Amino acid sequence: MDIDVLRSKTPEHWTRACAIRALTLDAVAAANSGHSGMPIGMADVATVLWSKHLKFDAKAPGWPDRDRFILSAGHGSMLLYSLLYLSGDAQITLEEVKNFRQWGARTAGHPENFLADAIETTTGPLGQGLATSVGFAMAEEILRGRFGSKVVDHHTYVIAGDGCLMEGVSQEAITLAGRYKLGKLIVLWDNNGITIDGKVSLSDITDQPGRFRSAGWEVIEIDGHDPEAIDAALTRAKASAEPTMIACKTHIALGHAAQDTSKGHGALTNAEQNTEAKRIWGWTGAPFEVPGDVKSWWEDVGARGAADREAWEGRFAGLSDSRQREFSRMMAGEAPKKLASVIRALKKQVSESAPKVATRKASEMVLEVVNPVLPETVGGSADLTGSNNTLTKDMGVFDVENRKGRYVYWGIREHGMAAAMNGMALHGGVRPYGGTFMAFTDYARPAMRLAALMQCPTVFVMTHDSIGLGEDGPTHQPVEHLAISRATPNTLVFRPADTVETAEAWEIALTQTGTPSVLSLTRQNLPTLRLEHKTGNLTAKGGYVLADAEGKRQVILIATGSEVEIAMAARELLQAEGIGCRVVSMPCFELFAQQDEAWRRRVLPAGPVRVGIEAATGFGWDRWLLGERGREAKAAFVGMDGFGASAPAEVLYEKFGITAANVAAKAKALL
């Protein structure tokens, strides 16, 4: 690669792109950690994209019809921070760049969406940004179908690296995008042929352009250091009816001693080598110094989108008042007031009719009344629609010919589904929920964790939640998955005991703005236990007294989901022997923990023995069984201490000892 030729061919572009390169070298060197090579190699691509194609306003990073830019190769975060600082973002200042990777800085090691408004999504786990971008593009299509192209008409651009394309989730993502013809999704592949271990050829021989073509993408292959070729490719991609992958052949750490080596991937901190790289680039500024004319040009790039934004505001003002209110409410993630009333009405009806249904069916009953009043809900399932019960009438199916459709057939792509739902939630205007079996949270787990980290109110509908699913056996019977979900910060895990609690759980999940929800739902039928209608949402308390002791309270049984029925039956056995027994339903550990101490002690007072009942492992139960100080009660747990087995559900409960008789015996043994 002859850098002198590149410099002489397009000198102005070269200098502007080198501002990214120089800032990257300086920030990584100051932090003594980070990843220099990708930002240096992709600086030309980023400069052309941001200056000639990306629709954004640096002074209003959140305006609804902006283009979305996603750095899937999140380790190269200095590329994004350099672009934001140079273009005049108010939050990513020079001081933030100087504090790259330091405590309290917005410029974290990998981009975090909650640290700066212009960072669309958290990236770093490779492939996640690419998969999330599919949801961004789908949300744009859905909203454009609903509100028209005068209000919604933007692109999603992604920079992805070799690692992103090796991760399995990339296959789920690109086949989804190709199937649904997401023409406004454009992926720029940093094709530098280098990974941490060495050349990509050490571990992979995939024909990546061929892979994308086979999935229905348009593919354009270019020199990633030629600004004219980059510009032409982006222009062509924007006109395509299919998603486009632009394969940008680049040199990692271009111009540095580590160019085209695995060393170039990481932190380039050798002062002499960095000085020599800057000399080769023709960069003469001091560390963190950008020439005034270069900075001014970049700030003009950041200001250029103001005209687009103002024009959009004019078009938006042309909508009717009701359409404006609806769009603004949906983009803000605010639930309509009518949600509470339809939930209350359903609860009243259920308490009176007392159906015996599985909570997966109860969930469908809730969605039947909720989806008509929340036009922003977009449901789906990973090829388990009839089992997850996530489809309700009149939703319509999202497809190439029906962008207004609100139901997505995700196929067998749990990880891709979860990541894309996060993208929908982050885009705004769409409230996604999607289903699979609880055991397959394992496949969706990376995206579920990122939902919590990114503060996405994504709803994960996880059915067949225990050994209660029966004959499919231990591969499909989750025992540890509740504990894993509960261990994840900023996640609400609901395990409702009946249809009333299911309705309350959905109401909470659909009113969250910064927390994902996991709904753990049964395959087997459960009786209605909440027979007295309460207008208030008791599930919002996390745990509450479902049935109190008659006589002196000696035992407290704490249960969730399908095991609350067993707790109630055990209570009858104990009460028949004159042992006063309280039953506490605890559909959400996290919400119970958030209540004040007075409520928690009112529900779980010290003194009586406690028995926890859940058809899962007991990990995480100690706080409620032993008491928050660890010495408030004698306690036992009735549940699973290993994997399940293949047999009818009622046989499994008997064989594993999750029965009313065993619960009562455990309680009596503690007295």
XYZ file of C-alpha atoms in Angstrom:
671
model
C 0.000 0.000 0.000
C 1.654 3.216 -1.178
C 0.506 5.860 1.282
C 2.221 8.600 -0.695
C -0.067 7.803 -3.620
C -3.139 7.915 -1.403
C -2.049 11.234 0.088
C -1.350 12.829 -3.262
C -4.500 11.524 -4.964
C -6.973 12.966 -2.442
C -4.960 15.173 -0.047
C -7.920 16.855 1.669
C -9.726 13.606 2.304
C -6.503 12.018 3.517
C -5.876 14.720 6.114
C -9.462 14.617 7.369
C -9.357 10.828 7.731
C -6.007 11.041 9.471
C -7.604 13.113 12.202
C -9.367 9.882 13.189
C -6.118 7.931 12.975
C -4.135 10.414 15.047
C -6.771 10.743 17.764
C -6.958 6.959 17.965
C -3.203 6.604 18.412
C -3.134 9.338 21.045
C -6.102 8.047 23.066
C -5.007 4.414 23.072
C -1.464 5.372 23.986
C -2.671 7.590 26.844
C -4.895 4.806 28.170
C -2.194 2.202 27.546
C -4.984 -0.067 26.340
C -7.506 -0.310 23.562
C -7.632 -1.273 19.893
C -5.900 0.967 17.396
C -5.825 -1.018 14.171
C -9.453 -1.033 13.062
C -10.071 2.735 13.473
C -6.859 3.423 11.559
C -7.804 0.996 8.798
C -11.447 2.108 8.470
C -10.854 5.857 8.774
C -11.308 6.396 5.031
C -14.602 4.499 4.951
C -15.904 6.338 8.014
C -14.916 9.736 6.654
C -16.789 9.222 3.390
C -19.817 7.703 5.140
C -20.188 10.499 7.682
C -19.419 13.398 5.365
C -21.359 12.348 2.259
C -24.071 9.883 3.255
C -24.969 9.663 6.951
C -28.050 11.717 7.823
C -27.453 13.099 11.316
C -27.385 16.353 13.247
C -24.610 16.551 15.836
C -26.651 19.049 17.853
C -29.729 16.789 17.953
C -28.424 13.208 18.094
C -31.814 11.722 18.993
C -34.100 13.117 16.294
C -36.330 10.289 15.101
C -35.553 10.175 11.373
C -31.760 10.197 11.637
C -29.743 7.433 10.059
C -28.520 4.904 12.599
C -24.783 4.138 12.755
C -23.722 0.931 14.517
C -20.116 0.006 15.201
C -20.497 -3.757 15.438
C -16.722 -4.111 15.763
C -17.055 -2.293 19.070
C -13.462 -2.874 20.154
C -12.566 -0.150 17.635
C -14.533 2.350 19.709
C -12.068 5.180 19.097
C -13.371 5.304 15.539
C -16.784 6.287 16.867
C -15.484 8.608 19.578
C -13.227 10.385 17.088
C -16.119 10.873 14.672
C -18.384 12.233 17.406
C -15.775 14.618 18.803
C -14.698 15.858 15.383
C -18.271 16.459 14.179
C -19.196 18.489 17.249
C -21.114 16.139 19.526
C -21.706 17.976 22.808
C -21.129 14.913 24.981
C -17.987 13.449 23.402
C -15.611 16.325 24.000
C -11.829 16.413 23.618
C -11.562 15.908 27.368
C -13.617 12.722 27.033
C -11.329 11.508 24.259
C -8.304 12.197 26.444
C -9.938 10.135 29.214
C -10.567 7.133 26.954
C -11.218 3.991 29.025
C -10.969 5.857 32.342
C -13.330 5.901 35.315
C -16.369 8.087 34.755
C -15.640 8.808 31.095
C -18.285 8.497 28.389
C -15.580 6.989 26.203
C -15.676 3.464 27.606
C -13.542 0.675 26.185
C -16.498 -0.442 24.073
C -19.377 1.866 23.064
C -22.129 1.958 25.684
C -25.471 3.327 24.521
C -26.358 4.736 27.945
C -23.229 6.912 28.163
C -23.887 9.170 25.168
C -27.019 9.972 23.180
C -25.298 9.459 19.817
C -24.261 5.884 20.627
C -27.145 3.853 19.243
C -26.303 0.506 20.816
C -23.771 -1.156 23.072
C -21.325 -3.263 21.096
C -18.243 -5.287 21.839
C -19.437 -8.909 21.923
C -18.714 -9.593 18.269
C -21.657 -10.093 15.952
C -24.139 -8.541 18.377
C -24.100 -5.142 16.685
C -24.732 -6.725 13.305
C -27.623 -8.789 14.674
C -29.053 -5.813 16.565
C -28.929 -3.734 13.386
C -31.473 -6.083 11.806
C -33.969 -4.963 14.457
C -33.176 -1.300 13.790
C -33.869 -1.830 10.092
C -37.064 -3.783 10.778
C -38.343 -1.063 13.110
C -37.719 1.516 10.388
C -39.684 -0.569 7.884
C -42.572 -1.109 10.320
C -42.836 2.562 11.248
C -42.525 3.694 7.635
C -45.340 1.321 6.761
C -47.459 2.850 9.499
C -46.614 6.554 9.247
C -45.339 6.900 5.678
C -41.994 7.821 4.148
C -42.448 11.543 4.808
C -42.017 10.816 8.509
C -39.872 7.666 8.536
C -37.215 7.226 5.857
C -33.706 6.457 7.041
C -30.886 3.935 6.739
C -29.010 1.762 9.209
C -25.253 1.586 8.604
C -23.030 -1.013 10.253
C -19.266 -1.400 10.397
C -18.471 -5.053 11.037
C -15.190 -6.907 11.185
C -13.962 -10.409 10.452
C -14.804 -11.469 14.004
C -18.405 -10.276 13.665
C -18.820 -12.423 10.561
C -17.286 -15.509 12.197
C -19.689 -15.439 15.135
C -22.646 -17.746 14.572
C -25.196 -15.020 15.237
C -24.054 -13.292 12.046
C -25.583 -16.107 10.005
C -28.887 -15.735 11.825
C -28.763 -11.989 11.231
C -27.865 -11.920 7.555
C -30.369 -14.603 6.592
C -33.112 -12.707 8.417
C -32.199 -9.456 6.682
C -32.092 -11.147 3.311
C -35.398 -12.945 3.837
C -37.182 -9.738 4.761
C -35.400 -7.631 2.109
C -34.237 -4.939 4.500
C -33.011 -2.670 1.758
C -32.141 0.177 4.098
C -29.567 -1.932 5.948
C -25.991 -1.400 4.744
C -23.067 -3.321 6.242
C -19.512 -2.160 5.658
C -17.167 -5.108 6.209
C -13.677 -4.242 7.388
C -11.997 -6.923 5.309
C -8.492 -6.691 6.726
C -7.817 -10.428 7.072
C -6.435 -10.178 10.609
C -7.596 -11.482 13.992
C -5.902 -11.490 17.393
C -4.247 -14.856 16.735
C -2.987 -13.923 13.287
C -4.349 -14.120 9.772
C -8.011 -15.025 9.340
C -6.868 -17.945 7.204
C -5.595 -19.649 10.365
C -9.166 -20.492 11.276
C -11.518 -19.602 8.416
C -11.804 -19.960 4.648
C -15.376 -18.705 4.252
C -16.239 -16.849 1.069
C -17.965 -14.015 2.913
C -19.237 -12.150 -0.177
C -20.628 -15.446 -1.457
C -22.283 -16.114 1.887
C -24.057 -12.771 1.833
C -25.110 -13.191 -1.802
C -26.585 -16.599 -1.007
C -28.658 -14.968 1.750
C -30.210 -12.451 -0.641
C -27.865 -9.501 -0.164
C -26.356 -7.256 -2.772
C -22.569 -7.331 -2.416
C -20.105 -4.687 -3.555
C -16.357 -5.260 -3.269
C -14.075 -2.214 -3.105
C -10.726 -0.841 -2.000
C -11.514 0.494 1.464
C -8.908 3.241 1.157
C -10.234 4.723 -2.102
C -12.700 7.513 -1.221
C -14.221 7.592 -4.707
C -14.912 3.846 -4.641
C -16.367 4.119 -1.124
C -18.653 6.958 -2.198
C -19.845 5.107 -5.309
C -20.533 1.923 -3.342
C -22.579 3.746 -0.715
C -24.568 5.555 -3.402
C -25.340 2.240 -5.078
C -26.213 0.564 -1.775
C -28.726 3.265 -0.867
C -30.590 2.585 -4.117
C -30.786 -1.179 -3.586
C -33.999 -3.008 -2.735
C -31.948 -5.632 -0.888
C -29.673 -5.216 2.099
C -26.137 -4.465 0.955
C -22.768 -5.672 2.153
C -19.838 -3.541 1.043
C -16.633 -5.551 1.352
C -13.972 -2.947 2.095
C -10.477 -4.334 1.549
C -8.382 -2.510 4.121
C -5.040 -2.609 5.893
C -5.254 -2.869 9.652
C -3.085 -0.198 11.357
C -2.343 1.376 7.973
C 1.058 3.089 7.922
C 2.108 1.812 11.334
C 4.908 -0.669 11.985
C 2.167 -3.138 12.990
C 0.293 -2.822 9.680
C -1.206 -6.098 8.427
C -0.199 -8.003 11.575
C -2.087 -9.309 14.593
C -0.172 -6.769 16.681
C -2.034 -4.081 14.774
C -5.353 -5.289 16.178
C -4.651 -4.185 19.720
C -3.076 -1.294 21.589
C -0.293 0.474 19.690
C 1.580 2.253 22.463
C 5.215 2.344 21.320
C 6.021 6.063 21.223
C 8.660 5.818 18.499
C 6.472 3.702 16.246
C 3.500 6.019 16.751
C 5.630 9.065 15.916
C 6.866 7.349 12.773
C 3.295 6.422 11.757
C 2.226 10.040 12.060
C 5.224 11.099 9.958
C 4.215 8.629 7.262
C 0.671 9.990 7.372
C 1.964 13.556 7.147
C 0.409 14.426 10.502
C 2.359 17.096 12.356
C 0.030 18.081 15.187
C 0.844 17.568 18.841
C -1.005 14.786 20.712
C -4.786 15.348 20.668
C -4.319 18.406 18.459
C -6.405 18.705 15.302
C -5.649 21.561 12.893
C -8.304 24.268 12.961
C -9.296 23.903 9.325
C -9.743 20.132 9.710
C -11.816 20.469 12.873
C -13.906 23.205 11.245
C -14.601 20.967 8.237
C -15.694 18.129 10.481
C -17.963 20.436 12.475
C -19.580 21.517 9.202
C -20.234 17.815 8.545
C -21.940 17.565 11.928
C -24.058 20.652 11.268
C -25.091 19.709 7.742
C -27.919 17.489 8.957
C -29.701 20.346 10.691
C -31.438 21.176 7.416
C -32.656 17.580 7.071
C -33.910 17.640 10.638
C -35.741 20.944 10.196
C -37.334 19.717 6.980
C -38.471 16.585 8.801
C -39.940 18.672 11.614
C -41.949 20.556 9.011
C -43.286 17.359 7.498
C -44.072 15.975 10.931
C -46.018 19.126 11.778
C -48.172 18.384 8.752
C -49.568 15.264 10.401
C -52.843 15.456 12.268
C -52.601 16.197 15.981
C -53.631 12.646 16.852
C -50.991 11.135 14.552
C -48.336 13.404 16.028
C -49.316 12.419 19.563
C -49.336 8.720 18.677
C -45.915 8.846 17.011
C -44.394 10.840 19.866
C -45.882 8.521 22.501
C -44.591 5.438 20.737
C -41.102 6.866 20.244
C -40.982 7.849 23.921
C -41.916 4.310 24.960
C -44.967 5.472 26.910
C -47.803 2.978 27.270
C -51.301 4.274 26.441
C -53.578 4.965 29.402
C -56.012 2.367 28.118
C -53.571 -0.451 28.982
C -54.386 -0.339 32.700
C -58.137 -0.512 32.125
C -58.023 -3.511 29.770
C -55.760 -5.370 32.212
C -58.141 -4.636 35.102
C -61.134 -5.787 33.063
C -59.423 -9.051 32.151
C -58.409 -9.696 35.757
C -61.991 -9.196 36.918
C -63.322 -11.534 34.267
C -60.738 -14.194 35.122
C -61.356 -13.984 38.869
C -65.046 -14.551 38.231
C -64.757 -17.338 35.637
C -61.702 -19.048 37.225
C -60.332 -20.812 34.130
C -57.779 -23.589 34.442
C -55.219 -22.867 31.741
C -51.474 -22.957 31.236
C -49.821 -19.601 31.810
C -48.591 -19.711 28.188
C -52.299 -19.725 27.242
C -52.983 -17.070 29.862
C -50.311 -14.962 28.183
C -52.150 -15.295 24.874
C -55.371 -14.224 26.598
C -53.610 -11.102 27.848
C -52.124 -10.323 24.449
C -55.564 -10.657 22.840
C -56.765 -7.642 24.812
C -53.449 -5.767 24.926
C -52.339 -5.820 21.280
C -55.366 -3.887 19.999
C -54.655 -0.975 22.369
C -50.862 -1.006 21.924
C -50.267 -0.609 18.180
C -46.531 -0.527 18.821
C -46.282 -4.136 20.003
C -44.481 -6.427 17.566
C -44.647 -10.082 18.497
C -42.940 -13.187 17.273
C -41.556 -16.611 17.998
C -38.492 -18.648 17.121
C -40.505 -21.248 15.190
C -42.726 -22.061 18.169
C -45.724 -19.844 17.531
C -48.298 -22.484 18.442
C -46.395 -23.414 21.593
C -45.446 -19.948 22.804
C -48.936 -18.554 22.050
C -47.477 -15.219 20.925
C -49.714 -14.607 17.885
C -53.085 -12.888 18.301
C -55.712 -12.103 15.727
C -55.529 -9.050 13.488
C -51.791 -8.456 14.061
C -50.869 -9.162 10.467
C -47.578 -10.783 9.524
C -44.518 -8.622 8.895
C -43.193 -9.419 5.439
C -41.847 -7.864 2.262
C -45.347 -7.028 1.036
C -46.752 -6.068 4.428
C -44.532 -3.724 6.398
C -47.479 -2.901 8.667
C -47.545 -6.482 9.917
C -46.863 -6.853 13.625
C -45.951 -10.529 13.858
C -42.511 -11.840 12.896
C -41.722 -15.433 12.028
C -38.146 -15.476 13.298
C -37.337 -19.058 12.356
C -35.017 -21.166 14.486
C -32.871 -18.178 15.434
C -33.194 -17.534 19.176
C -30.023 -15.442 19.385
C -30.804 -13.466 16.251
C -34.384 -12.914 17.384
C -33.360 -11.612 20.804
C -30.702 -9.312 19.370
C -33.037 -7.950 16.693
C -35.739 -7.311 19.289
C -33.184 -5.260 21.224
C -32.566 -3.286 18.041
C -36.280 -2.615 17.665
C -36.516 -1.385 21.240
C -33.450 0.836 20.844
C -34.720 2.271 17.581
C -37.888 3.420 19.312
C -41.506 3.378 18.256
C -41.743 -0.406 18.563
C -42.258 -2.547 21.666
C -41.061 -6.052 20.813
C -41.793 -9.381 22.449
C -40.701 -12.802 21.272
C -40.969 -16.370 22.424
C -39.103 -19.626 22.693
C -38.806 -22.408 25.279
C -37.291 -21.414 28.631
C -34.486 -23.942 28.120
C -33.435 -22.056 24.993
C -32.691 -18.877 26.873
C -29.237 -20.463 26.563
C -29.300 -19.642 22.856
C -30.673 -16.133 23.410
C -28.589 -15.396 26.492
C -25.934 -13.029 25.011
C -28.638 -10.703 23.713
C -30.697 -11.009 26.902
C -27.662 -9.897 28.890
C -27.104 -6.958 26.552
C -30.769 -5.993 26.857
C -30.222 -5.602 30.590
C -26.948 -3.728 30.123
C -28.414 -1.431 27.455
C -31.605 -0.789 29.437
C -33.876 -2.137 26.675
C -37.470 -2.944 27.692
C -37.460 -6.074 25.515
C -39.917 -8.783 26.585
C -38.714 -12.381 26.394
C -41.629 -14.844 26.481
C -40.197 -18.144 27.737
C -42.665 -21.014 27.865
C -42.389 -24.696 28.892
C -40.641 -23.415 31.977
C -39.951 -26.530 34.067
C -40.141 -30.310 34.316
C -43.846 -29.641 33.835
C -43.358 -29.807 30.069
C -43.036 -33.569 30.533
C -42.048 -36.069 27.908
C -39.587 -33.947 25.912
C -37.148 -34.687 28.706
C -34.168 -32.995 30.340
C -32.821 -31.327 27.183
C -35.980 -29.227 27.129
C -36.623 -28.978 30.878
C -35.009 -25.854 32.334
C -33.745 -26.197 35.894
C -31.006 -23.550 36.141
C -32.418 -20.935 33.774
C -34.503 -19.043 36.311
C -31.419 -18.607 38.485
C -29.342 -17.408 35.534
C -31.987 -14.879 34.544
C -32.425 -13.690 38.126
C -28.659 -13.316 38.501
C -28.604 -10.822 35.638
C -28.701 -7.204 36.867
C -31.518 -4.957 35.656
C -33.783 -7.817 34.622
C -37.314 -8.575 35.818
C -38.063 -12.297 35.896
C -41.766 -13.135 36.232
C -43.086 -16.604 37.042
C -46.844 -16.119 37.385
C -49.043 -18.618 39.204
C -52.231 -18.087 37.217
C -53.908 -15.916 34.611
C -54.361 -12.973 36.987
C -50.664 -12.837 37.817
C -49.850 -13.294 34.131
C -51.932 -10.233 33.261
C -50.234 -8.230 35.989
C -46.793 -9.352 34.800
C -47.558 -8.246 31.252
C -48.784 -4.871 32.480
C -45.486 -4.324 34.289
C -43.376 -5.546 31.358
C -45.189 -3.298 28.880
C -44.696 -0.180 30.999
C -40.954 -0.574 31.494
C -38.715 1.975 29.787
C -35.271 0.771 30.822
C -35.551 -2.847 31.985
C -36.129 -6.088 30.049
C -38.569 -8.712 31.287
C -38.460 -12.500 31.195
C -41.863 -14.213 31.403
C -41.467 -17.815 32.577
C -44.656 -19.624 31.568
C -46.015 -23.149 31.942
C -47.068 -25.774 29.457
C -49.347 -27.500 31.975
C -52.720 -26.114 33.041
C -52.974 -24.244 36.340
C -56.059 -23.242 38.331
C -56.994 -19.649 38.976
C -55.825 -18.902 42.512
C -56.677 -15.210 42.696
C -60.449 -15.571 43.036
C -61.005 -12.202 44.732
C -60.632 -9.353 42.244
C -58.126 -6.662 43.213
C -57.811 -3.541 41.099
C -54.238 -3.050 42.281
C -51.331 -4.912 40.735
C -50.095 -7.293 43.456
C -47.418 -8.733 41.180
C -45.844 -5.264 41.187
C -45.007 -5.944 44.837
C -42.968 -8.960 43.763
C -44.353 -11.123 46.562
C -47.533 -11.016 48.631
C -49.685 -13.093 50.953
C -51.991 -15.251 48.876
C -53.495 -17.165 51.816
C -52.822 -16.500 55.492
C -52.661 -18.874 58.402
C -55.711 -19.855 60.372
C -54.687 -19.824 64.002
C -51.105 -19.334 65.119
C -48.767 -18.838 62.159
C -46.081 -21.535 62.321
C -45.164 -22.091 58.664
C -44.663 -19.850 55.641
C -44.652 -21.534 52.249
C -43.078 -19.441 49.473
C -43.669 -20.518 45.891
C -43.665 -19.292 42.311
C -45.558 -20.194 39.162
C -46.894 -23.726 38.886
C -45.740 -24.561 42.409
C -48.057 -22.039 44.093
C -50.866 -24.539 43.491
C -48.790 -27.151 45.338
C -48.176 -24.711 48.193
C -51.905 -24.129 48.551
C -52.541 -27.884 48.705
C -49.777 -28.304 51.300
C -51.353 -25.528 53.354
C -54.594 -27.498 53.494
C -52.720 -30.541 54.796
C -50.946 -28.518 57.472
C -54.044 -26.607 58.530
C -55.901 -29.926 58.866
C -53.352 -30.854 61.526
C -53.772 -27.518 63.306
C -50.523 -26.048 61.951
C -51.106 -22.456 60.918
C -49.685 -21.930 57.438
C -49.261 -18.813 55.267
C -48.727 -19.074 51.511
C -46.704 -16.355 49.814
C -46.771 -16.106 46.049
C -43.539 -14.543 44.791
C -43.892 -14.003 41.043
C -40.931 -11.618 40.827
C -37.923 -11.764 43.165
C -36.536 -8.508 41.789
C -39.652 -6.445 42.475
C -39.975 -7.922 45.967
C -36.382 -6.919 46.688
C -37.208 -3.360 45.570
C -40.013 -2.976 48.132
C -39.309 -1.225 51.393
C -38.263 -3.323 54.343
C -41.627 -2.843 56.029
C -43.419 -4.632 53.187
C -40.876 -7.431 52.979
C -41.066 -8.070 56.745
C -44.839 -7.868 56.657
C -44.948 -10.623 54.016
C -42.077 -12.665 55.475
C -41.964 -11.994 59.224
C -39.283 -13.611 61.351
C -40.248 -16.654 63.396
C -42.229 -19.205 61.380
C -40.327 -21.907 59.525
C -40.103 -21.376 55.782
C -40.272 -23.756 52.852
C -39.521 -22.619 49.306
C -41.106 -24.504 46.420
C -40.014 -24.185 42.795
C -39.461 -26.796 40.089
C -35.936 -25.509 39.519
C -32.642 -25.403 41.354
C -32.628 -23.567 44.666
C -29.829 -21.188 43.748
C -30.807 -17.672 44.814
C -33.489 -18.712 47.293
C -31.471 -18.304 50.504
C -32.319 -14.618 50.946
C -36.017 -15.383 51.210
C -35.760 -18.710 53.034
C -33.154 -17.888 55.675
C -34.141 -14.249 55.920
C -32.257 -11.194 54.764
C -29.999 -11.392 57.807
C -29.524 -15.125 57.283
C -30.909 -16.172 60.661
C -34.601 -15.293 60.740
C -36.022 -18.777 60.135
C -35.403 -22.481 59.852
C -35.866 -23.314 56.207
C -35.983 -25.990 53.529
C -36.299 -25.993 49.760
C -38.400 -28.345 47.646
C -37.294 -28.337 44.043
C -34.651 -29.732 41.718
C -31.045 -30.550 42.496
C -30.271 -32.105 39.123
C -31.690 -32.458 35.642
C -35.153 -33.737 34.834
C -36.271 -36.830 32.948
C -38.640 -37.925 30.196
C -42.087 -38.817 31.526
C -45.539 -37.273 31.923
C -45.475 -34.132 34.071
C -47.489 -35.567 36.945
C -45.093 -38.522 37.167
C -42.077 -36.223 37.214
C -43.462 -34.093 40.041
C -44.122 -37.228 42.064
C -40.726 -38.809 41.352
C -38.811 -35.629 42.144
C -40.779 -35.040 45.330
C -42.353 -31.740 44.365
C -45.680 -32.599 45.975
C -47.964 -31.157 48.611
C -47.297 -34.131 50.896
C -43.533 -33.679 50.694
C -43.825 -29.942 51.283
C -45.970 -30.524 54.364
C -43.527 -33.145 55.646
C -40.570 -30.775 55.188
C -42.399 -28.047 57.093
C -43.317 -30.374 59.974
C -39.727 -31.613 60.200
C -38.578 -28.039 60.797
C -41.049 -27.376 63.633
